[in-house]
Amino acid sequence: MDVLCQVFWTWDMIMSCITAFVNKGVLVHKLRSILAHYLKTWFVLDTVVNVPDWIALCLELAVPGGDKYLESSSNITQSLRVFRVVRTLRILRVAKLVRIFTMIKNRITSESVFIIFN
C-alpha cells in the first residue's frame, strides 16, 4: 500500500507540472507558466513530503531488515524524527486532493455521474 501511495503522489507531481491552471479567470496552458506556477505553489511541499518517504521505502527494500537498521542507528534515528515531522505534512496533501475532487466535480456535465460523486 505504501508503494501505491508513493506512486500516486509522485505521479501527481509529474502531472502538476503539465496541467493547466486558472489565473484571474483565464486558463493558462503555456508549459513554462504552468511549471513556474507549480514550483511556486505545491512543489516544495510535495518534494518535502515525497522524498523522505521514497528514501525510507528504498532503504526498507534495499537493506535486509531495513526498519530495524534505521531504528538502531542514532544519527539516522534523529534524522528520521525530522522526517516524521515532515511526514505529518501529508495532511496538507489532503487539501490538494480535495481541490482535485472539486475540480472533477465542477467539470461533470452528466447529472447521474454528479449524483454518484455526491
PDB file of C-alpha atoms in Angstrom:
ATOM      1  CA  MET A   1       0.000   0.000   0.000  1.00  0.00           C
ATOM      2  CA  ASP A   2       2.887   2.379   0.791  1.00  0.00           C
ATOM      3  CA  VAL A   3       4.321   1.895  -2.677  1.00  0.00           C
ATOM      4  CA  LEU A   4       0.946   2.587  -4.284  1.00  0.00           C
ATOM      5  CA  CYS A   5       0.553   5.825  -2.309  1.00  0.00           C
ATOM      6  CA  GLN A   6       4.085   6.898  -3.210  1.00  0.00           C
ATOM      7  CA  VAL A   7       3.482   6.193  -6.884  1.00  0.00           C
ATOM      8  CA  PHE A   8       0.207   8.146  -6.762  1.00  0.00           C
ATOM      9  CA  TRP A   9       1.761  11.254  -5.182  1.00  0.00           C
ATOM     10  CA  THR A  10       4.823  11.079  -7.418  1.00  0.00           C
ATOM     11  CA  TRP A  11       2.557  10.835 -10.460  1.00  0.00           C
ATOM     12  CA  ASP A  12       0.617  13.805  -9.088  1.00  0.00           C
ATOM     13  CA  MET A  13       3.853  15.809  -9.003  1.00  0.00           C
ATOM     14  CA  ILE A  14       4.552  14.933 -12.633  1.00  0.00           C
ATOM     15  CA  MET A  15       1.028  15.756 -13.748  1.00  0.00           C
ATOM     16  CA  SER A  16       1.055  19.031 -11.822  1.00  0.00           C
ATOM     17  CA  CYS A  17       3.977  20.127 -13.999  1.00  0.00           C
ATOM     18  CA  ILE A  18       1.876  19.818 -17.155  1.00  0.00           C
ATOM     19  CA  THR A  19      -1.677  20.561 -16.017  1.00  0.00           C
ATOM     20  CA  ALA A  20      -3.183  23.927 -16.928  1.00  0.00           C
ATOM     21  CA  PHE A  21      -4.447  26.221 -14.189  1.00  0.00           C
ATOM     22  CA  VAL A  22      -6.798  29.182 -13.928  1.00  0.00           C
ATOM     23  CA  ASN A  23      -5.305  32.592 -13.195  1.00  0.00           C
ATOM     24  CA  LYS A  24      -7.691  35.548 -12.795  1.00  0.00           C
ATOM     25  CA  GLY A  25     -10.370  33.746 -14.771  1.00  0.00           C
ATOM     26  CA  VAL A  26      -8.046  32.814 -17.635  1.00  0.00           C
ATOM     27  CA  LEU A  27      -6.943  29.258 -18.354  1.00  0.00           C
ATOM     28  CA  VAL A  28      -3.144  29.209 -18.528  1.00  0.00           C
ATOM     29  CA  HIS A  29      -1.773  26.376 -20.653  1.00  0.00           C
ATOM     30  CA  LYS A  30       1.748  27.518 -21.501  1.00  0.00           C
ATOM     31  CA  LEU A  31       4.121  24.867 -20.189  1.00  0.00           C
ATOM     32  CA  ARG A  32       6.641  27.369 -18.821  1.00  0.00           C
ATOM     33  CA  SER A  33       3.922  29.241 -16.902  1.00  0.00           C
ATOM     34  CA  ILE A  34       2.445  26.007 -15.575  1.00  0.00           C
ATOM     35  CA  LEU A  35       5.819  24.822 -14.340  1.00  0.00           C
ATOM     36  CA  ALA A  36       6.578  28.200 -12.731  1.00  0.00           C
ATOM     37  CA  HIS A  37       3.180  28.199 -11.012  1.00  0.00           C
ATOM     38  CA  TYR A  38       3.694  24.668  -9.677  1.00  0.00           C
ATOM     39  CA  LEU A  39       7.197  25.496  -8.443  1.00  0.00           C
ATOM     40  CA  LYS A  40       5.782  28.499  -6.556  1.00  0.00           C
ATOM     41  CA  THR A  41       2.824  26.660  -5.029  1.00  0.00           C
ATOM     42  CA  TRP A  42       2.859  22.891  -4.333  1.00  0.00           C
ATOM     43  CA  PHE A  43       6.349  21.785  -5.427  1.00  0.00           C
ATOM     44  CA  VAL A  44       8.157  22.440  -2.147  1.00  0.00           C
ATOM     45  CA  LEU A  45       5.536  20.677  -0.048  1.00  0.00           C
ATOM     46  CA  ASP A  46       5.282  17.755  -2.476  1.00  0.00           C
ATOM     47  CA  THR A  47       9.057  17.344  -2.523  1.00  0.00           C
ATOM     48  CA  VAL A  48       9.484  17.676   1.240  1.00  0.00           C
ATOM     49  CA  VAL A  49       6.858  15.002   1.798  1.00  0.00           C
ATOM     50  CA  ASN A  50       7.687  12.618  -1.063  1.00  0.00           C
ATOM     51  CA  VAL A  51      11.486  12.450  -0.934  1.00  0.00           C
ATOM     52  CA  PRO A  52      11.789  11.187   2.676  1.00  0.00           C
ATOM     53  CA  ASP A  53       9.081   8.604   2.011  1.00  0.00           C
ATOM     54  CA  TRP A  54      10.922   7.356  -1.081  1.00  0.00           C
ATOM     55  CA  ILE A  55      14.212   7.224   0.847  1.00  0.00           C
ATOM     56  CA  ALA A  56      12.632   5.261   3.688  1.00  0.00           C
ATOM     57  CA  LEU A  57      10.880   2.931   1.249  1.00  0.00           C
ATOM     58  CA  CYS A  58      14.095   2.299  -0.714  1.00  0.00           C
ATOM     59  CA  LEU A  59      16.024   1.608   2.484  1.00  0.00           C
ATOM     60  CA  GLU A  60      13.381  -0.841   3.643  1.00  0.00           C
ATOM     61  CA  LEU A  61      13.518  -2.672   0.322  1.00  0.00           C
ATOM     62  CA  ALA A  62      17.287  -2.499  -0.238  1.00  0.00           C
ATOM     63  CA  VAL A  63      18.649  -3.272   3.219  1.00  0.00           C
ATOM     64  CA  PRO A  64      17.654  -6.601   4.796  1.00  0.00           C
ATOM     65  CA  GLY A  65      15.872  -5.653   7.993  1.00  0.00           C
ATOM     66  CA  GLY A  66      15.924  -2.023   6.880  1.00  0.00           C
ATOM     67  CA  ASP A  67      13.420  -0.925   9.515  1.00  0.00           C
ATOM     68  CA  LYS A  68      15.474  -2.349  12.382  1.00  0.00           C
ATOM     69  CA  TYR A  69      18.701  -0.937  10.951  1.00  0.00           C
ATOM     70  CA  LEU A  70      17.178   2.523  10.718  1.00  0.00           C
ATOM     71  CA  GLU A  71      15.928   2.357  14.289  1.00  0.00           C
ATOM     72  CA  SER A  72      19.278   1.195  15.728  1.00  0.00           C
ATOM     73  CA  SER A  73      21.497   3.958  14.345  1.00  0.00           C
ATOM     74  CA  SER A  74      21.327   7.123  16.468  1.00  0.00           C
ATOM     75  CA  ASN A  75      22.215   9.623  13.710  1.00  0.00           C
ATOM     76  CA  ILE A  76      19.736   8.102  11.348  1.00  0.00           C
ATOM     77  CA  THR A  77      17.144   7.943  14.130  1.00  0.00           C
ATOM     78  CA  GLN A  78      17.482  11.669  14.734  1.00  0.00           C
ATOM     79  CA  SER A  79      17.102  12.283  11.015  1.00  0.00           C
ATOM     80  CA  LEU A  80      14.031  10.088  10.947  1.00  0.00           C
ATOM     81  CA  ARG A  81      12.457  12.166  13.702  1.00  0.00           C
ATOM     82  CA  VAL A  82      12.741  15.153  11.408  1.00  0.00           C
ATOM     83  CA  PHE A  83      11.295  13.061   8.576  1.00  0.00           C
ATOM     84  CA  ARG A  84       8.388  12.049  10.815  1.00  0.00           C
ATOM     85  CA  VAL A  85       7.580  15.697  11.401  1.00  0.00           C
ATOM     86  CA  VAL A  86       7.771  16.275   7.685  1.00  0.00           C
ATOM     87  CA  ARG A  87       5.555  13.266   7.066  1.00  0.00           C
ATOM     88  CA  THR A  88       2.859  14.915   9.155  1.00  0.00           C
ATOM     89  CA  LEU A  89       2.705  17.478   6.386  1.00  0.00           C
ATOM     90  CA  ARG A  90       0.922  14.777   4.400  1.00  0.00           C
ATOM     91  CA  ILE A  91      -2.278  16.158   5.801  1.00  0.00           C
ATOM     92  CA  LEU A  92      -1.743  19.186   3.585  1.00  0.00           C
ATOM     93  CA  ARG A  93      -1.863  16.842   0.605  1.00  0.00           C
ATOM     94  CA  VAL A  94      -5.421  16.039   1.613  1.00  0.00           C
ATOM     95  CA  ALA A  95      -6.283  19.675   0.909  1.00  0.00           C
ATOM     96  CA  LYS A  96      -4.790  19.239  -2.534  1.00  0.00           C
ATOM     97  CA  LEU A  97      -6.783  16.051  -3.054  1.00  0.00           C
ATOM     98  CA  VAL A  98      -9.994  17.830  -2.044  1.00  0.00           C
ATOM     99  CA  ARG A  99      -9.168  20.529  -4.611  1.00  0.00           C
ATOM    100  CA  ILE A 100      -8.691  17.855  -7.290  1.00  0.00           C
ATOM    101  CA  PHE A 101     -12.039  16.221  -6.496  1.00  0.00           C
ATOM    102  CA  THR A 102     -13.742  19.616  -6.509  1.00  0.00           C
ATOM    103  CA  MET A 103     -12.311  20.336  -9.964  1.00  0.00           C
ATOM    104  CA  ILE A 104     -13.548  16.959 -11.218  1.00  0.00           C
ATOM    105  CA  LYS A 105     -16.975  17.553  -9.721  1.00  0.00           C
ATOM    106  CA  ASN A 106     -17.207  21.000 -11.314  1.00  0.00           C
ATOM    107  CA  ARG A 107     -16.425  19.553 -14.748  1.00  0.00           C
ATOM    108  CA  ILE A 108     -19.073  16.841 -14.628  1.00  0.00           C
ATOM    109  CA  THR A 109     -21.900  17.533 -17.029  1.00  0.00           C
ATOM    110  CA  SER A 110     -23.826  14.297 -16.544  1.00  0.00           C
ATOM    111  CA  GLU A 111     -26.392  14.521 -13.760  1.00  0.00           C
ATOM    112  CA  SER A 112     -26.192  10.795 -12.926  1.00  0.00           C
ATOM    113  CA  VAL A 113     -22.402  10.911 -12.537  1.00  0.00           C
ATOM    114  CA  PHE A 114     -22.735  14.074 -10.445  1.00  0.00           C
ATOM    115  CA  ILE A 115     -25.120  12.234  -8.099  1.00  0.00           C
ATOM    116  CA  ILE A 116     -22.616   9.373  -7.717  1.00  0.00           C
ATOM    117  CA  PHE A 117     -19.829  11.794  -6.687  1.00  0.00           C
ATOM    118  CA  ASN A 118     -22.076  13.459  -4.104  1.00  0.00           C
TER     119      ASN A 118
END
